[in-house]
PDB file of C-alpha atoms in Angstrom:
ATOM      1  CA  UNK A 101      49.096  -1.548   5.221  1.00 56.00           C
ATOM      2  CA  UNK A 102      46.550  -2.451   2.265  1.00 59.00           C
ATOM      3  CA  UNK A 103      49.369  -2.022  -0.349  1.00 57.00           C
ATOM      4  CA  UNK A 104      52.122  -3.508   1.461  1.00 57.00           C
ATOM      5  CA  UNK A 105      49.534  -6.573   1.914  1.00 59.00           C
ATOM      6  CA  UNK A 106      50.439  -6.847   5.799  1.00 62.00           C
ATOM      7  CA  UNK A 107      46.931  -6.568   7.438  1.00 66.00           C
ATOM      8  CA  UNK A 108      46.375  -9.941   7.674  1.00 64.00           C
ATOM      9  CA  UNK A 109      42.697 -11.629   7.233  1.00 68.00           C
ATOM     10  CA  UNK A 110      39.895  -8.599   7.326  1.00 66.00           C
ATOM     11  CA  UNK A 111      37.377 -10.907   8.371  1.00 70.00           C
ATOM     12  CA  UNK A 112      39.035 -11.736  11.979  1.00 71.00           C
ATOM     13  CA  UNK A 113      38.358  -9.173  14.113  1.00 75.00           C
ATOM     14  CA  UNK A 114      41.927  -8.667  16.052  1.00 74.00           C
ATOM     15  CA  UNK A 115      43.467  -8.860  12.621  1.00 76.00           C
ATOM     16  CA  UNK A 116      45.566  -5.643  12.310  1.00 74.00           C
ATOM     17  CA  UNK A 117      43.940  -4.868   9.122  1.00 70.00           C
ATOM     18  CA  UNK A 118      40.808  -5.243  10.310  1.00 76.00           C
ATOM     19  CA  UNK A 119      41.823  -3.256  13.653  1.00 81.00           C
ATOM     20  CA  UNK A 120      43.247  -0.346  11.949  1.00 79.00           C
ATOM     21  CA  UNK A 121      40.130  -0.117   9.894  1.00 80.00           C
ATOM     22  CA  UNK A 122      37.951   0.069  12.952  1.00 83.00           C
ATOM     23  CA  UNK A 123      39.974   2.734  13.976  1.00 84.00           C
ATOM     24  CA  UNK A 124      39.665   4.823  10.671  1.00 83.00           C
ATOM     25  CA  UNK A 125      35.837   5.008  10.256  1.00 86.00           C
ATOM     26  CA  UNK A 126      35.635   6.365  14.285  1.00 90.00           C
ATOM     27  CA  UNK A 127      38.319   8.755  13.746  1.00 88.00           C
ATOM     28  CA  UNK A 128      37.177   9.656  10.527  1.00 87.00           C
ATOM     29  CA  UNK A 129      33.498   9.850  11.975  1.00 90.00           C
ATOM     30  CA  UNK A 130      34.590  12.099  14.646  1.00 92.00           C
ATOM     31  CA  UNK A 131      36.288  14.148  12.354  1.00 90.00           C
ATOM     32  CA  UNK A 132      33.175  14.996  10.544  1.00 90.00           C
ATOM     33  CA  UNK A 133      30.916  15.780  13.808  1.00 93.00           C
ATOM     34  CA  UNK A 134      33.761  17.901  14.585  1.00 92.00           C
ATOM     35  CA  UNK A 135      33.782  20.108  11.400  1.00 92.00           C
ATOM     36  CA  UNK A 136      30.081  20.419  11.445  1.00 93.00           C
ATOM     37  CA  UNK A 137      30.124  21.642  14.704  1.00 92.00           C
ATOM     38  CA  UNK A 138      32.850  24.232  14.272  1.00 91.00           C
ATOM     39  CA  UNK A 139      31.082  25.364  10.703  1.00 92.00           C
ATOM     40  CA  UNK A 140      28.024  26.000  13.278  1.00 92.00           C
ATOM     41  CA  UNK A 141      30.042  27.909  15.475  1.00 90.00           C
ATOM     42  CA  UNK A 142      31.085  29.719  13.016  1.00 89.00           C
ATOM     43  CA  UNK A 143      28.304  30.998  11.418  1.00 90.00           C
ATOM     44  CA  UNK A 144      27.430  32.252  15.193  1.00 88.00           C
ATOM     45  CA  UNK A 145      29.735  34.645  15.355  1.00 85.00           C
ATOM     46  CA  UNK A 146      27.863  36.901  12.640  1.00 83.00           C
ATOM     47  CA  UNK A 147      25.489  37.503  15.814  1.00 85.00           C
ATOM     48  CA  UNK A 148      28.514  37.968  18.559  1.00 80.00           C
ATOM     49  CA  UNK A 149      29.074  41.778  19.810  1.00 81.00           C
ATOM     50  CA  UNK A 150      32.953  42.572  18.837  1.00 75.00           C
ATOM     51  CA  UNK A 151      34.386  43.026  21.959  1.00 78.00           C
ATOM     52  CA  UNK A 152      38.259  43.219  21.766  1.00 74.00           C
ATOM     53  CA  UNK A 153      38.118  43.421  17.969  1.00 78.00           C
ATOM     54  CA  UNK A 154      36.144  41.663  14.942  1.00 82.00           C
ATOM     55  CA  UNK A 155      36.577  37.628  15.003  1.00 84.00           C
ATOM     56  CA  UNK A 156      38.448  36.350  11.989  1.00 86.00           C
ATOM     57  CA  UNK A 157      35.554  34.443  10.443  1.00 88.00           C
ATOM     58  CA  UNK A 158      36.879  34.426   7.183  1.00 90.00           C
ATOM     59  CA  UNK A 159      40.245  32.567   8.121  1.00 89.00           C
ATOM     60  CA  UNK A 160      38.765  30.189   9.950  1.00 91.00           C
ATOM     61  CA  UNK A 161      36.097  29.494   7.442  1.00 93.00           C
ATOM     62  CA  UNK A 162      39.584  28.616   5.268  1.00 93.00           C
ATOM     63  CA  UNK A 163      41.129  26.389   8.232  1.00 93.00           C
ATOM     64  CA  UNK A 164      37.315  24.210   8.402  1.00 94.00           C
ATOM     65  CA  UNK A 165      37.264  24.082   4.628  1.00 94.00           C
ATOM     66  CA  UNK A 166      40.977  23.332   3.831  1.00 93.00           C
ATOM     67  CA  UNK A 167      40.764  20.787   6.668  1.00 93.00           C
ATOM     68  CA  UNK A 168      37.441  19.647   4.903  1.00 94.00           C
ATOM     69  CA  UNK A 169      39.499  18.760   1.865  1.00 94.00           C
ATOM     70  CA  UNK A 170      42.174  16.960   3.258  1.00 91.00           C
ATOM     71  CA  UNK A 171      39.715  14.477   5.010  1.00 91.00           C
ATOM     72  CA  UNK A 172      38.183  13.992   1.802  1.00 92.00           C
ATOM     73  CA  UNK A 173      41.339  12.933  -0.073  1.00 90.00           C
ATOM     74  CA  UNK A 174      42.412  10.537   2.866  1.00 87.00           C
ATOM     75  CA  UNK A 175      38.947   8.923   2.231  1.00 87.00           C
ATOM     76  CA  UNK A 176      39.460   8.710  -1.211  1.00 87.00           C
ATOM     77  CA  UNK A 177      42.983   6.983  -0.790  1.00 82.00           C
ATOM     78  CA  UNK A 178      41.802   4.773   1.386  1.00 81.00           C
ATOM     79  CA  UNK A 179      38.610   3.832  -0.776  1.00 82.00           C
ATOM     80  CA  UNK A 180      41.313   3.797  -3.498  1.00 79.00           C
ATOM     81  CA  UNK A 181      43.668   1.475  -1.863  1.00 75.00           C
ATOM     82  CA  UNK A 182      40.984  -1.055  -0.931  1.00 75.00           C
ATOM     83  CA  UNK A 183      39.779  -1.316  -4.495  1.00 68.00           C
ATOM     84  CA  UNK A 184      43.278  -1.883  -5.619  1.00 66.00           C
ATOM     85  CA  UNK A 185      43.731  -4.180  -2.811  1.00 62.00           C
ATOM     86  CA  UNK A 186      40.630  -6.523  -3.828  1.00 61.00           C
ATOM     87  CA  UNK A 187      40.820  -6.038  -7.478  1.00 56.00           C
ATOM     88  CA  UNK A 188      41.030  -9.443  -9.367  1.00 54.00           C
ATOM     89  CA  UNK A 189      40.772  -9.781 -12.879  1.00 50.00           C
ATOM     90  CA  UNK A 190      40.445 -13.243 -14.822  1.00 50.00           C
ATOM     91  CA  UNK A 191      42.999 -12.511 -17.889  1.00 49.00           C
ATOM     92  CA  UNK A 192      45.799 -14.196 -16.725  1.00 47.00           C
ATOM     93  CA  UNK A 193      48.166 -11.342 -18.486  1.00 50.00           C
ATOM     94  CA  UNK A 194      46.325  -8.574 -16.166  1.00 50.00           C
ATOM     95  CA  UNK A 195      46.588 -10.717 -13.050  1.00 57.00           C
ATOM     96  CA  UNK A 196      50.060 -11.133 -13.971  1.00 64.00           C
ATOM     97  CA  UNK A 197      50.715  -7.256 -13.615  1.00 65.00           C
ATOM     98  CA  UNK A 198      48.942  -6.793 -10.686  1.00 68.00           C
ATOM     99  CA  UNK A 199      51.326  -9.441  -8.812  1.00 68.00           C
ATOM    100  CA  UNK A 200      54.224  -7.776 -10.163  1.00 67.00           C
ATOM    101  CA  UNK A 201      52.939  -4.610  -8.833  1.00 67.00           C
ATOM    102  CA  UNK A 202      51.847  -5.942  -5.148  1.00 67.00           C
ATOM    103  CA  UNK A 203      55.494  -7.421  -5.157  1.00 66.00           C
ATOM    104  CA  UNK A 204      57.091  -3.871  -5.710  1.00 63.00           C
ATOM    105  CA  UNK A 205      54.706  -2.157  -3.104  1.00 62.00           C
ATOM    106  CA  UNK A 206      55.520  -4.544  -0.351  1.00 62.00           C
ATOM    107  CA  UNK A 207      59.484  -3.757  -1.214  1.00 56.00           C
ATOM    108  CA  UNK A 208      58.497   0.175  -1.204  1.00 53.00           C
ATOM    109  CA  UNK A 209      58.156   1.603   2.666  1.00 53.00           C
ATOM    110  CA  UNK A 210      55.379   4.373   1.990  1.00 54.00           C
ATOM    111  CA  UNK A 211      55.138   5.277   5.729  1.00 54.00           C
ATOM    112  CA  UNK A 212      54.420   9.401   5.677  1.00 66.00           C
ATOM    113  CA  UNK A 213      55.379  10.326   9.082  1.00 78.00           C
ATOM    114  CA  UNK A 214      56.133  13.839   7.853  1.00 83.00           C
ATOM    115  CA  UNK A 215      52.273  14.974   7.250  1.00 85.00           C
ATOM    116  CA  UNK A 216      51.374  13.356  10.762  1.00 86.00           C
ATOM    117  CA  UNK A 217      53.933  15.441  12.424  1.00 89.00           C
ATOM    118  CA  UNK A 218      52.954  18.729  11.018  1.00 90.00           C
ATOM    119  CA  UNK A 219      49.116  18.041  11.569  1.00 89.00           C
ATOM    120  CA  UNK A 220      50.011  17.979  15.120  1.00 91.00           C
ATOM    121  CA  UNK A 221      52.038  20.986  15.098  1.00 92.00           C
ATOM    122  CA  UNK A 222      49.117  22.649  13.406  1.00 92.00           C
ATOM    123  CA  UNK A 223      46.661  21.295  16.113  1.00 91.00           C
ATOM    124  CA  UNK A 224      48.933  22.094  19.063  1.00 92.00           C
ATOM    125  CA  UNK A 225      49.890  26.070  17.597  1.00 92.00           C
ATOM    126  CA  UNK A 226      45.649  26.466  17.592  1.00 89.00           C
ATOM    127  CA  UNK A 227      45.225  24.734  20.640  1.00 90.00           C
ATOM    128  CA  UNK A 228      47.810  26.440  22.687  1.00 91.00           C
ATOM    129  CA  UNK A 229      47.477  30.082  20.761  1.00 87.00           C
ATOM    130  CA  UNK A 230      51.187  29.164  20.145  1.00 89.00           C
ATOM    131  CA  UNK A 231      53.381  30.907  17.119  1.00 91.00           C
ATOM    132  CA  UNK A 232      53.888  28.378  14.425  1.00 91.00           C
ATOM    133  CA  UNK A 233      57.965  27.820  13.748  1.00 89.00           C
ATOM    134  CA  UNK A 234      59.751  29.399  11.283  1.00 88.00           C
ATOM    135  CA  UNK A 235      59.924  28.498   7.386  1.00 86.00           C
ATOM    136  CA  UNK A 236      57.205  25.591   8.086  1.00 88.00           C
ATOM    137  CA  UNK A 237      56.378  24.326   4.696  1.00 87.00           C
ATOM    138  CA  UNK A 238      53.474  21.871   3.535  1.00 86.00           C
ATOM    139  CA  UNK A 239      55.637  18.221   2.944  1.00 83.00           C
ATOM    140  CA  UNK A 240      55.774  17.241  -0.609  1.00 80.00           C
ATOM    141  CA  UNK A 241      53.526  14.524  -1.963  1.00 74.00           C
ATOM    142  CA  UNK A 242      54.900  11.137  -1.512  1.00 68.00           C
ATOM    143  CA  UNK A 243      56.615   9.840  -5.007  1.00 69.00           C
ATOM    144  CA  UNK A 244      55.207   6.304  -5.203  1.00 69.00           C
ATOM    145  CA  UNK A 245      55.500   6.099  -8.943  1.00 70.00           C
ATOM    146  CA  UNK A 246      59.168   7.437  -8.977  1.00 72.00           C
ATOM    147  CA  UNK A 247      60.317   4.943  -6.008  1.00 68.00           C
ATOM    148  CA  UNK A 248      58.499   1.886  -8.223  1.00 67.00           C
ATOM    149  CA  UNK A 249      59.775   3.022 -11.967  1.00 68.00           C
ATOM    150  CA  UNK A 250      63.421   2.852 -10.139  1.00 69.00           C
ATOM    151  CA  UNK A 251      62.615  -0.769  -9.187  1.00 61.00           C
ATOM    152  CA  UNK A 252      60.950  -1.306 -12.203  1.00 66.00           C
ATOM    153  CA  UNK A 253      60.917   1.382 -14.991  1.00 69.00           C
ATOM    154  CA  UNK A 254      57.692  -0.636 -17.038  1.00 72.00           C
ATOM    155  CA  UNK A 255      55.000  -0.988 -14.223  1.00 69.00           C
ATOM    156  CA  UNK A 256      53.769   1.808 -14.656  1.00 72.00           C
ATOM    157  CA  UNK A 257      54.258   2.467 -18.207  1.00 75.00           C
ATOM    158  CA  UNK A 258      51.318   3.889 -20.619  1.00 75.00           C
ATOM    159  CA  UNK A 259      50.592   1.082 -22.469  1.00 74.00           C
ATOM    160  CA  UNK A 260      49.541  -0.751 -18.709  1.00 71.00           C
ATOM    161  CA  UNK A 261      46.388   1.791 -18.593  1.00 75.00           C
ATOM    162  CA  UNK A 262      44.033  -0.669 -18.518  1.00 74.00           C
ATOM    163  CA  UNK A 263      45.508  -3.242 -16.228  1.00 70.00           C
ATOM    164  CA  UNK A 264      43.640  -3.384 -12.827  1.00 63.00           C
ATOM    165  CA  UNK A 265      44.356  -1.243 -10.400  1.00 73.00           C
ATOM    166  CA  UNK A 266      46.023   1.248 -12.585  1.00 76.00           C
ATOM    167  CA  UNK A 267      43.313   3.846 -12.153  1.00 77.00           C
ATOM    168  CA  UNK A 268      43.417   3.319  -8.802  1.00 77.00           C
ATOM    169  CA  UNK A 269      46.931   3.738  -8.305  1.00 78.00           C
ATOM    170  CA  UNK A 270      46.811   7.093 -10.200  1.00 80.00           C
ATOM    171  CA  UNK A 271      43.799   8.433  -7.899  1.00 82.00           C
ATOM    172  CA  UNK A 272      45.950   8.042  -4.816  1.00 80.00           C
ATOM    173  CA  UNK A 273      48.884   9.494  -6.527  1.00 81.00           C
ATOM    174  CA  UNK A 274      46.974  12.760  -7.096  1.00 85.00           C
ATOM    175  CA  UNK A 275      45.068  12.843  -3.890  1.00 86.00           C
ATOM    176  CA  UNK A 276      48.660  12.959  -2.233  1.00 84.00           C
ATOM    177  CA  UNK A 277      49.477  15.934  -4.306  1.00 85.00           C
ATOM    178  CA  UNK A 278      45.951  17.632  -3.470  1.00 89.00           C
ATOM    179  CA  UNK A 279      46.400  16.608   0.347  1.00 89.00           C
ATOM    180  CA  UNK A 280      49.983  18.648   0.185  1.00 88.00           C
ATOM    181  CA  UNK A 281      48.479  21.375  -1.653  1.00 91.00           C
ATOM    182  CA  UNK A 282      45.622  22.369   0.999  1.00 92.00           C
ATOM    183  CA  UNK A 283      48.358  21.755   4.114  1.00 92.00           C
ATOM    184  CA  UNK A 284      50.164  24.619   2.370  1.00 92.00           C
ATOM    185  CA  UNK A 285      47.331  26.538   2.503  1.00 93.00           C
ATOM    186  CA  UNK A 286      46.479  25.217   5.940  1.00 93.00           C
ATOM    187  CA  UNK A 287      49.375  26.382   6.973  1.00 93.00           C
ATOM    188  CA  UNK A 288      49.411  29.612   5.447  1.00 93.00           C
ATOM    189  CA  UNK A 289      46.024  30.451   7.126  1.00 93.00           C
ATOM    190  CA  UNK A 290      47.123  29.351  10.648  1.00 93.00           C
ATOM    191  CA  UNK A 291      50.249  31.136  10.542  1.00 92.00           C
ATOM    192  CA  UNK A 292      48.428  34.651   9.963  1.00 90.00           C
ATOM    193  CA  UNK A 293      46.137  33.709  13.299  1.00 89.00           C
ATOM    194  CA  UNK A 294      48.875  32.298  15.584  1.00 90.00           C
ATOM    195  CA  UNK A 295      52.080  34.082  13.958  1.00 89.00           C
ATOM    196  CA  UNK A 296      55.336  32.861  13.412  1.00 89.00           C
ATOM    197  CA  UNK A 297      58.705  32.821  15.256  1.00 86.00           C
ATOM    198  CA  UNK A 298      61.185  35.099  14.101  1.00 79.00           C
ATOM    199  CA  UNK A 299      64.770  34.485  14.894  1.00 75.00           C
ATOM    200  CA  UNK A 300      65.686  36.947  12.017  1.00 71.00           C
ATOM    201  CA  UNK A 301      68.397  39.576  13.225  1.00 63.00           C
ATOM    202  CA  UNK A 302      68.320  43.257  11.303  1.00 60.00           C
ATOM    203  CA  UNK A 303      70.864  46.033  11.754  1.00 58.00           C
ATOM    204  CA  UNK A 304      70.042  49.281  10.763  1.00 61.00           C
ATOM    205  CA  UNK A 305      72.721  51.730  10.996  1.00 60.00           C
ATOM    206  CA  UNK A 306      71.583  55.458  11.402  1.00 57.00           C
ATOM    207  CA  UNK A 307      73.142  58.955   9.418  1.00 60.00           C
ATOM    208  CA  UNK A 308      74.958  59.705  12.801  1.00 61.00           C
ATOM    209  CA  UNK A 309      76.752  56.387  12.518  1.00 56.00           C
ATOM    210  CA  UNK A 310      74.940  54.486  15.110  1.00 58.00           C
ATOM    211  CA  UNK A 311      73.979  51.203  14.809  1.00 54.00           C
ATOM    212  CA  UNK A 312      70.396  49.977  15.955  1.00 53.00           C
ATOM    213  CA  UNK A 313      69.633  46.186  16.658  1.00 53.00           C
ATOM    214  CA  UNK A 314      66.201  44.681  16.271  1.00 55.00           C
ATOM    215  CA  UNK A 315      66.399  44.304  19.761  1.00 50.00           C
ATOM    216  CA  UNK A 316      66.914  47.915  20.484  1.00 42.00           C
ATOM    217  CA  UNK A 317      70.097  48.074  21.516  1.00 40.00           C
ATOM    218  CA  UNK A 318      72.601  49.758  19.859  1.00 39.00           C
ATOM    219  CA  UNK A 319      76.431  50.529  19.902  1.00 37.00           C
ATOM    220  CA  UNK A 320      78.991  52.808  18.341  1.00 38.00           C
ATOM    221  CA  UNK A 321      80.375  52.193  14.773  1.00 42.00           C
ATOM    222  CA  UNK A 322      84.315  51.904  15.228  1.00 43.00           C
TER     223      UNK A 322
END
């Protein structure tokens, strides 16, 4: 919403801009009460009698840390986004840039519904002890630069380091990249708690000529 320039005046409280930034810091708060609380839990478990088999402390430790990381780098965007959103500069050359560059990010949709949808999945298949679904992968990072260099192949060429918002642009570029890094891992760990579907389908055929399903049925070769 910051880099598409659509949330309105910031300083009006039922601005969207303003709203959805209301929103962020409690979800973002919660998120961190959250963490610290399962970190705690956590580390009680060391003192918890292993009835039914040792609790995977280890794993989870991953999950709280991995999950950990991706917070951070939506923080960071979103610090990212509003320096780039406020940045002024008074060389009318710079300013120039960073118009042409607002004007190509409100023509860009950078919506990531993809990284939403497969947190929840990962929330509902811990939730509900439910097997993740087969050949889940982490989405890839979101390829701002490439969708703006095919509007525009010079915005975001080398010799434009120093223009404002450049280094702020490049920050949330490789915090996307870090965010689908640790959901690959995220979803690496959860899958060895909570499984995975398999709709795989082997045939083994025995030395008598017998042929064995992975269901355990099994027929007659002709």
């Amino acid at each position: 919403m910051r880099l598409s320039r659509s949330e309105g005046d910031i300083n009006d409280k039922k601005s969207p801009g303003r709203r959805l930034d209301k929103a962020r810091v409690k979800v973002f708060t919660k998120e961190l009460a959250l963490l610290a609380g399962l970190r705690q839990h956590s580390a009680f478990t060391a003192w918890e009698p292993a009835f039914g088999g040792k609790f995977p402390r280890e794993q989870y430790d991953m999950i709280i840390q991995e999950a950990q990381n991706v917070l951070n780098y939506m923080a960071l965007i979103a610090y990212a986004s509003d320096i780039l959103h406020n940045k002024d500069d008074g060389d009318r050359k710079k300013a120039s840039w960073l118009k042409n560059f607002d004007r190509l990010m409100r023509s860009v949709n950078i919506t990531y519904h993809e990284l939403t949808s497969t947190l929840s999945l990962l929330s509902a298949s811990v939730i509900n002890g439910n097997s993740l679904p087969p050949y889940l992968k982490a989405p890839e990072p979101y390829s701002l630069s490439a969708k703006l260099e095919a509007i525009d192949a010079d915005i975001l060429d080398i010799s434009h380091v120093t223009e404002p918002g450049y280094a702020a642009f490049a920050v949330m570029q490789i915090a996307s990249s870090l965010i689908s890094d640790d959901i690959g891992k995220l979803i690496s760990n959860i899958k060895s708690l909570v499984g995975e579907v398999d709709f795989s389908f082997h045939v083994i055929e025995s030395t008598d000529g017998e042929i064995f399903a992975n269901d355990g049925s099994k027929g007659k070769q002709d």
